[in-house]
Short mmCIF file of C-alpha atoms in Angstrom, two decimals:
data_model
loop_
_atom_site.label_atom_id
_atom_site.label_comp_id
_atom_site.label_asym_id
_atom_site.label_seq_id
_atom_site.Cartn_x
_atom_site.Cartn_y
_atom_site.Cartn_z
CA MET A 28 -0.08 -0.19 -0.30
CA SER A 29 1.55 3.11 -0.68
CA THR A 30 2.21 5.79 2.14
CA ALA A 31 -0.48 8.76 1.01
CA ARG A 32 -3.29 5.77 0.59
CA ALA A 33 -2.35 4.54 4.09
CA ALA A 34 -2.24 7.78 6.12
CA THR A 35 -5.36 8.44 4.03
CA ILE A 36 -7.17 5.89 5.81
CA LEU A 37 -5.36 6.51 9.18
CA LEU A 38 -6.23 10.08 8.99
CA GLY A 39 -9.78 8.52 8.59
CA LYS A 40 -9.96 6.47 11.59
CA GLU A 41 -8.54 9.27 13.72
CA LEU A 42 -11.19 11.69 12.24
CA ARG A 43 -13.88 8.80 13.13
CA LEU A 44 -12.10 8.31 16.70
CA GLU A 45 -12.70 12.20 17.28
CA LEU A 46 -16.01 12.97 15.68
CA ARG A 47 -17.45 9.60 17.85
CA THR A 48 -17.05 11.88 20.99
CA ARG A 49 -15.62 15.50 20.26
CA GLU A 50 -13.68 15.67 23.60
CA LEU A 51 -10.49 16.37 22.42
CA LEU A 52 -11.98 19.55 20.24
CA ASN A 53 -14.54 20.58 22.78
CA ALA A 54 -11.67 20.37 25.57
CA THR A 55 -9.17 22.41 23.18
CA VAL A 56 -11.24 24.96 22.06
CA VAL A 57 -12.76 25.91 25.77
CA PHE A 58 -9.28 25.92 26.60
CA ALA A 59 -7.89 28.48 24.04
CA ILE A 60 -10.65 31.00 24.93
CA VAL A 61 -10.25 30.50 28.97
CA VAL A 62 -6.48 31.64 28.04
CA VAL A 63 -7.66 34.42 25.44
CA VAL A 64 -9.92 35.54 28.31
CA LEU A 65 -8.08 35.30 31.39
CA PHE A 66 -5.41 37.51 29.03
CA SER A 67 -7.66 40.52 29.04
CA PHE A 68 -8.06 40.39 32.94
CA ALA A 69 -4.72 39.93 33.28
CA PHE A 70 -3.82 42.95 31.16
CA ASN A 71 -6.69 44.96 30.67
CA PRO A 72 -5.58 46.05 27.08
CA THR A 73 -7.11 49.04 25.50
CA PRO A 74 -7.58 48.46 21.38
CA ALA A 75 -3.98 49.77 20.32
CA GLU A 76 -2.31 47.76 23.33
CA SER A 77 -4.42 44.63 22.00
CA ARG A 78 -3.50 45.26 18.68
CA HIS A 79 0.17 44.86 19.89
CA TYR A 80 0.23 42.11 22.03
CA GLY A 81 -2.57 40.53 20.45
CA PRO A 82 -0.68 38.07 17.76
CA GLY A 83 1.55 36.77 20.49
CA LEU A 84 -1.73 36.20 23.12
CA LEU A 85 -3.01 34.05 19.93
CA TRP A 86 0.07 32.04 19.53
CA ILE A 87 0.51 31.40 22.86
CA ALA A 88 -2.79 30.18 23.04
CA PHE A 89 -2.54 27.85 19.90
CA LEU A 90 0.73 26.88 21.39
CA PHE A 91 -0.41 26.01 24.93
CA SER A 92 -3.60 24.57 23.47
CA GLY A 93 -1.74 22.11 21.10
CA SER A 94 0.76 20.88 23.78
CA LEU A 95 -2.53 19.63 25.49
CA MET A 96 -4.38 18.53 22.40
CA LEU A 97 -1.31 16.79 21.00
CA HIS A 98 -0.64 14.33 23.86
CA PRO A 99 -3.65 11.62 23.50
CA SER A 100 -2.39 11.21 20.00
CA PHE A 101 -0.35 8.67 21.13
CA ALA A 102 -1.52 8.31 24.68
CA ARG A 103 -5.23 7.23 23.23
CA GLU A 104 -3.23 4.10 21.42
CA GLN A 105 -1.64 2.88 24.95
CA THR A 106 -4.39 2.24 26.76
CA ASN A 107 -5.44 -0.83 24.28
CA ASP A 108 -2.28 -1.40 22.79
CA THR A 109 -3.76 -0.63 19.58
CA LEU A 110 -0.32 0.92 18.52
CA ASP A 111 0.87 -2.42 18.28
CA ALA A 112 -1.89 -3.47 15.77
CA LEU A 113 -0.78 -0.09 14.01
CA ARG A 114 2.79 -1.58 13.57
CA MET A 115 2.00 -4.98 12.09
CA ALA A 116 -0.12 -3.61 9.95
CA PRO A 117 1.83 -3.66 6.37
CA VAL A 118 1.93 0.06 6.13
CA SER A 119 5.30 2.01 6.73
CA SER A 120 5.99 4.00 10.03
CA PHE A 121 6.05 7.29 7.94
CA ALA A 122 2.33 6.54 6.95
CA ILE A 123 1.16 6.03 10.89
CA LEU A 124 2.81 9.56 11.36
CA LEU A 125 1.77 11.21 8.76
CA GLY A 126 -2.16 10.10 9.55
CA LYS A 127 -1.60 11.44 12.80
CA MET A 128 0.04 14.67 11.67
CA LEU A 129 -3.00 15.33 9.00
CA ALA A 130 -5.46 14.48 12.07
CA ASN A 131 -4.19 16.88 14.26
CA PHE A 132 -3.29 19.51 11.98
CA ILE A 133 -7.16 19.43 11.31
CA PHE A 134 -7.71 19.73 15.36
CA LEU A 135 -6.06 22.09 15.53
CA SER A 136 -6.92 24.34 12.32
CA LEU A 137 -10.62 23.53 13.70
CA ALA A 138 -9.77 25.03 16.94
CA GLU A 139 -8.13 27.99 15.44
CA LEU A 140 -11.24 28.28 13.19
CA VAL A 141 -12.98 28.98 16.50
CA LEU A 142 -10.59 30.99 18.39
CA VAL A 143 -10.01 33.93 15.34
CA PRO A 144 -13.31 34.90 15.15
CA VAL A 145 -13.75 35.23 19.18
CA PHE A 146 -10.57 36.68 19.65
CA ALA A 147 -11.54 39.41 16.56
CA VAL A 148 -14.77 40.17 18.82
CA LEU A 149 -12.85 40.62 21.85
CA TYR A 150 -10.14 42.28 20.78
CA ASN A 151 -11.41 44.61 18.53
CA VAL A 152 -9.10 43.47 15.57
CA SER A 153 -10.88 43.79 12.00
CA LEU A 154 -10.14 40.63 9.83
CA ALA A 155 -11.71 41.97 7.10
CA GLY A 156 -9.01 41.96 3.50
CA ILE A 157 -6.54 40.01 5.83
CA ILE A 158 -8.31 36.85 5.82
CA GLY A 159 -6.71 35.06 3.56
CA ARG A 160 -2.96 35.72 4.06
CA LEU A 161 -3.83 34.98 7.90
CA VAL A 162 -5.06 31.80 6.89
CA LEU A 163 -1.60 31.14 5.19
CA VAL A 164 0.06 32.39 8.23
CA LEU A 165 -2.08 30.10 10.32
CA VAL A 166 -1.20 26.95 8.24
CA LEU A 167 2.16 27.08 8.08
CA GLY A 168 2.56 27.97 11.97
CA SER A 169 -0.03 25.13 12.46
CA MET A 170 2.24 22.93 10.59
CA GLY A 171 5.25 23.36 12.66
CA VAL A 172 3.25 23.11 15.54
CA VAL A 173 2.02 19.53 14.50
CA VAL A 174 4.86 18.14 13.03
CA THR A 175 7.43 18.63 15.94
CA GLY A 176 4.31 18.15 18.42
CA THR A 177 3.37 15.02 16.88
CA VAL A 178 6.61 13.56 17.03
CA PHE A 179 7.33 14.43 20.56
CA SER A 180 3.56 12.82 21.15
CA ALA A 181 5.09 9.52 20.20
CA ILE A 182 8.17 9.64 22.40
CA SER A 183 6.42 11.15 25.45
CA ALA A 184 3.55 8.43 25.28
CA HIS A 185 6.59 6.16 26.48
CA ALA A 186 7.28 8.16 29.51
CA ARG A 187 5.98 8.66 32.99
CA MET A 188 4.44 11.53 33.72
CA ARG A 189 4.07 11.97 30.08
CA GLU A 190 1.09 14.74 30.48
CA LEU A 191 3.45 16.98 31.89
CA LEU A 192 6.48 16.00 29.48
CA LEU A 193 4.80 16.50 26.50
CA PRO A 194 5.04 20.52 26.92
CA LEU A 195 8.38 20.48 28.46
CA LEU A 196 9.52 18.85 25.07
CA MET A 197 7.70 20.65 22.60
CA LEU A 198 7.45 24.22 23.77
CA PRO A 199 11.43 25.20 24.07
CA VAL A 200 11.84 23.42 20.62
CA LEU A 201 8.65 25.55 19.03
CA ALA A 202 10.42 29.37 20.75
CA PRO A 203 11.61 30.01 16.70
CA LEU A 204 8.18 29.19 15.48
CA LEU A 205 6.71 31.42 17.61
CA VAL A 206 8.93 34.10 17.29
CA ALA A 207 7.91 34.06 13.62
CA ALA A 208 4.05 33.15 13.61
CA VAL A 209 4.05 36.24 15.91
CA GLU A 210 5.91 38.60 13.48
CA SER A 211 4.10 37.65 11.04
CA THR A 212 0.69 37.87 12.25
CA ALA A 213 1.79 41.06 13.75
CA ALA A 214 2.53 42.59 10.43
CA LEU A 215 -1.16 41.83 9.03
CA PHE A 216 -2.83 42.96 12.14
CA SER A 217 -0.54 46.63 11.72
CA GLU A 218 -2.32 49.65 10.92
CA GLN A 219 -1.23 48.97 7.02
CA PRO A 220 -1.36 45.41 6.57
CA TYR A 221 1.27 43.53 4.41
CA LEU A 222 2.61 39.61 4.30
CA ASP A 223 5.96 39.83 5.72
CA ARG A 224 7.74 37.24 3.49
CA THR A 225 10.96 36.55 5.34
CA TRP A 226 9.00 35.11 8.46
CA LEU A 227 6.68 33.47 6.26
CA ALA A 228 9.99 31.71 4.38
CA PHE A 229 11.36 31.19 8.25
CA LEU A 230 8.11 29.42 8.95
CA ALA A 231 8.52 27.24 6.02
CA GLY A 232 11.81 26.29 6.30
CA PHE A 233 10.85 25.48 9.99
CA ASP A 234 7.99 23.15 8.67
CA VAL A 235 10.50 21.58 6.07
CA VAL A 236 13.41 21.13 8.36
CA PHE A 237 11.37 19.07 10.78
CA LEU A 238 8.94 17.05 8.58
CA THR A 239 12.38 15.56 6.66
CA ALA A 240 13.95 15.19 10.13
CA ALA A 241 10.49 12.99 11.25
CA TRP A 242 10.69 11.55 7.61
CA LEU A 243 14.01 10.26 8.36
CA LEU A 244 13.88 8.99 12.21
CA CYS A 245 10.14 8.11 12.07
CA ASP A 246 11.10 4.18 12.06
CA PHE A 247 12.90 4.96 15.49
CA LEU A 248 9.56 6.37 16.86
CA MET A 249 7.98 3.55 16.12
CA GLU A 250 9.47 0.26 17.11
CA GLU A 251 8.65 -1.98 19.57
CA MET B 5 43.01 5.14 39.84
CA LYS B 6 46.51 7.04 40.72
CA TYR B 7 46.79 7.46 37.44
CA ARG B 8 43.11 9.55 37.25
CA ILE B 9 44.12 11.11 40.58
CA ALA B 10 47.03 12.57 38.56
CA ILE B 11 44.82 13.95 35.88
CA ALA B 12 42.40 15.57 38.31
CA ALA B 13 45.15 17.64 40.31
CA PHE B 14 47.09 18.14 36.79
CA ALA B 15 43.53 19.69 35.88
CA ALA B 16 43.23 21.62 39.47
CA ALA B 17 46.85 23.40 39.03
CA LEU B 18 46.09 24.45 35.86
CA MET B 19 42.74 25.83 36.70
CA VAL B 20 44.28 27.53 39.21
CA PHE B 21 47.11 28.53 37.72
CA ALA B 22 44.62 30.15 34.57
CA GLY B 23 42.52 31.79 37.24
CA TYR B 24 45.71 33.57 38.22
CA ALA B 25 46.72 34.70 34.67
CA ALA B 26 43.48 36.02 34.09
CA LEU B 27 43.11 38.33 37.24
CA TYR B 28 46.81 39.33 37.19
CA ILE B 29 48.41 38.33 34.04
CA ALA B 30 46.52 39.83 31.40
CA PRO B 31 46.39 43.84 30.93
CA GLU B 32 43.61 45.57 31.98
CA GLU B 33 40.69 45.97 28.99
CA ALA B 34 40.82 50.00 27.94
CA THR B 35 36.56 50.33 28.22
CA MET B 36 35.25 47.35 30.63
CA HIS B 37 38.31 47.68 32.90
CA GLU B 38 38.40 44.46 35.69
CA ILE B 39 34.81 43.27 34.72
CA GLN B 40 36.27 42.15 31.35
CA ARG B 41 38.36 39.41 32.90
CA ILE B 42 35.28 37.43 33.43
CA PHE B 43 35.41 36.96 29.30
CA TYR B 44 38.45 34.37 29.55
CA PHE B 45 36.34 32.18 31.57
CA HIS B 46 32.87 32.89 29.90
CA VAL B 47 33.94 32.30 26.67
CA SER B 48 35.67 29.33 27.52
CA ALA B 49 32.46 27.61 29.17
CA TRP B 50 30.68 28.46 25.92
CA VAL B 51 33.43 26.58 23.95
CA ALA B 52 32.85 23.73 26.59
CA THR B 53 29.41 23.60 25.91
CA PHE B 54 29.05 23.73 22.27
CA THR B 55 31.38 21.08 22.48
CA ALA B 56 29.66 18.82 24.40
CA PHE B 57 26.23 19.17 23.11
CA SER B 58 27.98 18.47 19.26
CA ILE B 59 29.14 15.23 21.12
CA VAL B 60 25.27 14.79 22.21
CA PHE B 61 24.56 14.94 18.62
CA PHE B 62 26.77 12.83 17.13
CA ALA B 63 26.62 10.26 20.01
CA ASN B 64 23.05 10.16 19.32
CA VAL B 65 23.28 9.86 15.52
CA ALA B 66 25.97 6.86 15.93
CA TYR B 67 23.47 5.24 18.71
CA LEU B 68 20.52 5.15 16.05
CA MET B 69 22.92 3.82 13.34
CA THR B 70 25.00 0.87 15.36
CA ARG B 71 22.68 0.55 18.16
CA SER B 72 25.71 0.51 20.45
CA GLN B 73 25.18 1.23 24.03
CA LEU B 74 28.57 2.83 24.27
CA TRP B 75 27.32 5.45 22.29
CA ASP B 76 24.08 6.50 24.39
CA SER B 77 26.34 6.36 27.46
CA LEU B 78 28.38 8.91 25.67
CA GLY B 79 24.83 10.88 24.86
CA VAL B 80 24.14 11.22 28.26
CA SER B 81 27.15 11.94 30.04
CA ALA B 82 27.99 14.49 27.09
CA ALA B 83 24.81 16.21 27.97
CA GLU B 84 25.24 16.08 31.52
CA VAL B 85 28.36 18.25 30.91
CA GLY B 86 27.11 20.20 28.73
CA VAL B 87 24.17 21.32 30.77
CA ALA B 88 26.62 22.21 33.34
CA CYS B 89 28.74 24.49 31.41
CA CYS B 90 26.16 26.31 29.64
CA SER B 91 25.17 27.37 33.51
CA ILE B 92 28.45 28.25 33.78
CA GLY B 93 28.14 30.82 30.84
CA LEU B 94 24.63 31.66 31.68
CA ILE B 95 25.79 33.13 34.91
CA THR B 96 28.92 34.39 34.39
CA GLY B 97 27.15 36.10 31.20
CA PRO B 98 24.74 38.38 33.59
CA LEU B 99 27.29 39.02 35.93
CA TRP B 100 29.37 40.81 33.28
CA ALA B 101 26.38 42.28 32.02
CA LYS B 102 24.71 44.56 34.92
CA PRO B 103 28.22 46.60 35.16
CA VAL B 104 28.25 47.08 31.11
CA TRP B 105 25.13 47.05 29.59
CA GLY B 106 23.34 48.35 33.03
CA ILE B 107 21.03 45.33 32.77
CA TYR B 108 21.53 41.37 33.54
CA TRP B 109 19.74 40.17 30.98
CA THR B 110 18.34 40.77 27.35
CA TRP B 111 16.87 39.46 24.49
CA ASP B 112 19.57 39.16 22.61
CA ALA B 113 20.07 36.37 19.67
CA ARG B 114 23.14 34.82 21.59
CA LEU B 115 21.88 34.59 24.74
CA THR B 116 18.30 33.59 23.82
CA THR B 117 19.25 30.68 21.59
CA THR B 118 21.96 29.73 24.77
CA PHE B 119 18.95 29.78 26.97
CA ILE B 120 16.54 27.92 24.84
CA MET B 121 19.73 25.33 24.23
CA TRP B 122 20.14 24.74 27.71
CA LEU B 123 15.88 24.40 28.28
CA MET B 124 16.45 21.77 25.63
CA TYR B 125 19.26 19.76 27.23
CA VAL B 126 17.49 19.97 30.70
CA SER B 127 14.47 18.29 28.71
CA TYR B 128 16.59 15.52 27.38
CA LEU B 129 18.06 14.60 30.71
CA MET B 130 14.71 14.78 32.02
CA LEU B 131 13.18 12.67 29.42
CA ARG B 132 15.91 10.27 30.09
CA GLY B 133 14.93 9.72 33.53
CA LEU B 134 11.46 9.59 32.81
CA LEU B 135 11.79 6.77 30.11
CA GLU B 136 11.92 3.53 32.01
CA ASP B 137 12.65 1.01 29.00
CA PRO B 138 16.54 1.40 27.91
CA ARG B 139 15.93 0.34 24.74
CA HIS B 140 13.43 2.71 24.16
CA ARG B 141 15.55 5.34 26.77
CA ALA B 142 18.29 5.32 24.11
CA SER B 143 16.44 5.67 20.74
CA LEU B 144 13.48 8.34 21.67
CA SER B 145 16.16 10.44 23.89
CA ALA B 146 18.52 10.18 20.96
CA VAL B 147 15.77 11.59 18.23
CA PHE B 148 14.51 13.73 20.89
CA GLY B 149 18.42 15.23 20.69
CA ILE B 150 18.47 15.36 17.11
CA PHE B 151 15.62 17.05 17.02
CA ALA B 152 17.07 19.57 19.44
CA PHE B 153 20.39 19.87 17.93
CA LEU B 154 18.32 21.05 14.50
CA ASP B 155 16.31 23.60 16.45
CA VAL B 156 19.28 25.39 17.95
CA PRO B 157 20.83 26.91 14.31
CA LEU B 158 16.91 28.00 13.80
CA VAL B 159 16.61 29.61 17.32
CA TYR B 160 19.29 31.56 16.18
CA VAL B 161 18.33 32.63 13.03
CA SER B 162 15.21 34.11 14.39
CA ASN B 163 16.72 36.06 17.17
CA ARG B 164 19.42 37.24 14.71
CA LEU B 165 16.31 38.78 12.56
CA TRP B 166 14.80 39.98 15.62
CA ARG B 167 17.27 42.23 17.57
CA THR B 168 20.67 41.75 18.74
CA GLN B 169 22.85 43.28 21.20
CA HIS B 170 25.47 40.91 22.45
CA PRO B 171 29.24 42.11 21.41
CA GLN B 172 30.10 40.92 17.89
CA PRO B 173 32.82 38.07 17.39
CA VAL B 174 36.22 39.25 18.82
CA PHE B 175 38.21 37.15 17.10
CA PHE B 176 37.92 36.72 13.30
CA GLY B 177 35.07 39.57 13.38
CA GLY B 178 36.77 41.60 10.23
CA THR B 179 38.32 44.56 10.51
CA ASN B 180 39.43 46.51 13.94
CA SER B 181 38.44 43.14 15.62
CA GLY B 182 41.13 41.08 17.58
CA ILE B 183 43.09 41.24 20.44
CA ASP B 184 46.33 42.31 22.47
CA PRO B 185 48.80 39.11 22.60
CA THR B 186 48.93 38.78 25.80
CA MET B 187 45.24 38.39 26.27
CA ALA B 188 45.07 36.20 23.60
CA LYS B 189 47.69 33.68 25.43
CA VAL B 190 46.06 34.05 28.66
CA PHE B 191 42.60 33.01 27.10
CA LEU B 192 44.38 30.05 25.31
CA LEU B 193 45.48 29.31 28.39
CA CYS B 194 41.65 29.51 30.12
CA MET B 195 40.27 27.12 27.24
CA VAL B 196 42.50 24.71 27.44
CA ALA B 197 42.00 24.51 31.03
CA VAL B 198 38.38 24.20 30.71
CA LEU B 199 38.78 21.88 28.39
CA VAL B 200 41.18 19.70 30.21
CA VAL B 201 38.93 19.76 33.29
CA MET B 202 35.95 19.12 31.29
CA VAL B 203 37.15 16.33 29.28
CA PRO B 204 38.17 13.87 32.22
CA VAL B 205 35.18 14.36 34.00
CA LEU B 206 33.11 13.79 30.70
CA ILE B 207 34.96 10.62 30.93
CA ASP B 208 34.75 9.76 34.39
CA ARG B 209 31.00 10.00 34.28
CA TYR B 210 30.70 7.81 31.16
CA ARG B 211 32.27 5.06 32.80
CA THR B 212 29.73 5.59 35.97
CA GLU B 213 27.31 5.40 33.14
CA CYS B 214 28.78 2.02 31.94
CA LEU B 215 28.87 0.89 35.25
CA ARG B 216 25.24 1.86 36.33
CA ARG B 217 24.04 -0.13 33.39
CA GLU B 218 25.79 -3.17 34.30
CA VAL B 219 24.00 -2.97 37.59
CA GLU B 220 20.72 -2.51 35.87
CA ASP B 221 21.13 -5.53 33.62
CA LEU B 222 22.44 -8.00 36.54
CA ARG B 223 19.40 -6.85 39.00
CA GLN B 224 17.32 -7.92 35.72
CA GLU B 225 18.94 -11.03 35.53
CA ILE B 226 18.93 -11.56 39.44
CA GLU B 227 15.09 -10.67 38.96
CA LEU B 228 14.54 -13.31 36.34
CA ARG B 229 16.49 -15.80 38.26
CA THR B 230 14.45 -15.15 41.32
CA LEU B 231 11.17 -16.20 39.33
CA ASP B 232 12.81 -18.86 37.89
CA SER B 233 13.26 -20.52 40.92
CA GLN B 234 9.97 -19.92 42.09
CA SER B 235 8.60 -21.34 39.22
CA ARG B 236 10.62 -24.58 39.44
CA PRO B 237 8.75 -26.31 42.30
CA VAL B 238 5.36 -25.79 40.56
CA LYS B 239 6.39 -27.64 37.25
CA GLU B 240 8.27 -30.16 39.04
CA ALA B 241 5.17 -31.33 40.46
CA LEU B 242 3.57 -31.09 37.09
#
């Protein structure tokens, strides 16, 4: 079976599993909204200030909810040892990882789809005219979060205290992604919105570097 | 044993001499005066840090290629030594920065990179502690180590694009860079002293790790034997 086909089937399985309960998605969305609301209590920002700090807040909320959301990706497989079944299937380890990455990407995008309008309303940021470019930034940024996060979820699933360990592994590595994503979002939220190509290229580079590393190292992640 | 004591004594003597040279032999710097003397150990600690983390990366890749436990032991030893040297760099830096820049810390490219690097390798060591199965511990932490090492240049570039305040490279920094010849000699001495301390510590840590692994294996074997002896009467009864 080709990697693409196997990954699609696994993606279907992940989506079916999540859509039966929607537990993960609901919890992630609510958590992200809580972060956004708490921020306004902590800083009480004026409209000018929220334009200035908004991008940072938005990405911190994505990163934190990502680190919570990505944990069950592999931990869920451990309860009934279903990862062993996946390993025995005649598909490459990269297909398993890719299927999970795609599913996580869809989950994170759905959470962003809810959070961005809520954020725009609460913090008085106008999205008209920048939606297309904002989606591009969100897609490139979320890809980086999901690629590294899924790999680290596979690592931390074998450890003790894994709920705590995943953010610890993931967040420092995502520091450069945070800088790039925040800067390119800030460029879009400014008075004269523009697409910052340098940071966009950096985000794309980040995604490519870690996707390649994940592809090269996936066999070691999946072994018994 | 004697051999190791001799090396330790030599390293200690060299370190004392290097400290003396940095404080009394090296000439005073024109603008920063006495405070600049911390540079001899600050930069040396940074060189040691980078050497150690490069060894970790090399050991991680070598482990995944050969599956030899020795590489895994080398990886964890070098990571611990690297974190120790990195901590020295992170402590001596702000001590220097306060009188010269007026602040202890600034989020500049090199400072941020070092700090993130320190966090990542502390996570690496924590991850190792939390993975119980030795095979998983070795391969999964090697994967994380490779990801962390790949991240270091990205952290640097991202912060470089942002803003930077750290002094420009003094060595090979183009025109108007370079230092007084006595300073250069003292600096070289300090760097050698730090590396002479670092290498035996690394080797000792590596030996301890090999011994620890041996104890772990033996303990497992004893457990298996006791299990076996408990089940023997049952087998015989059958």
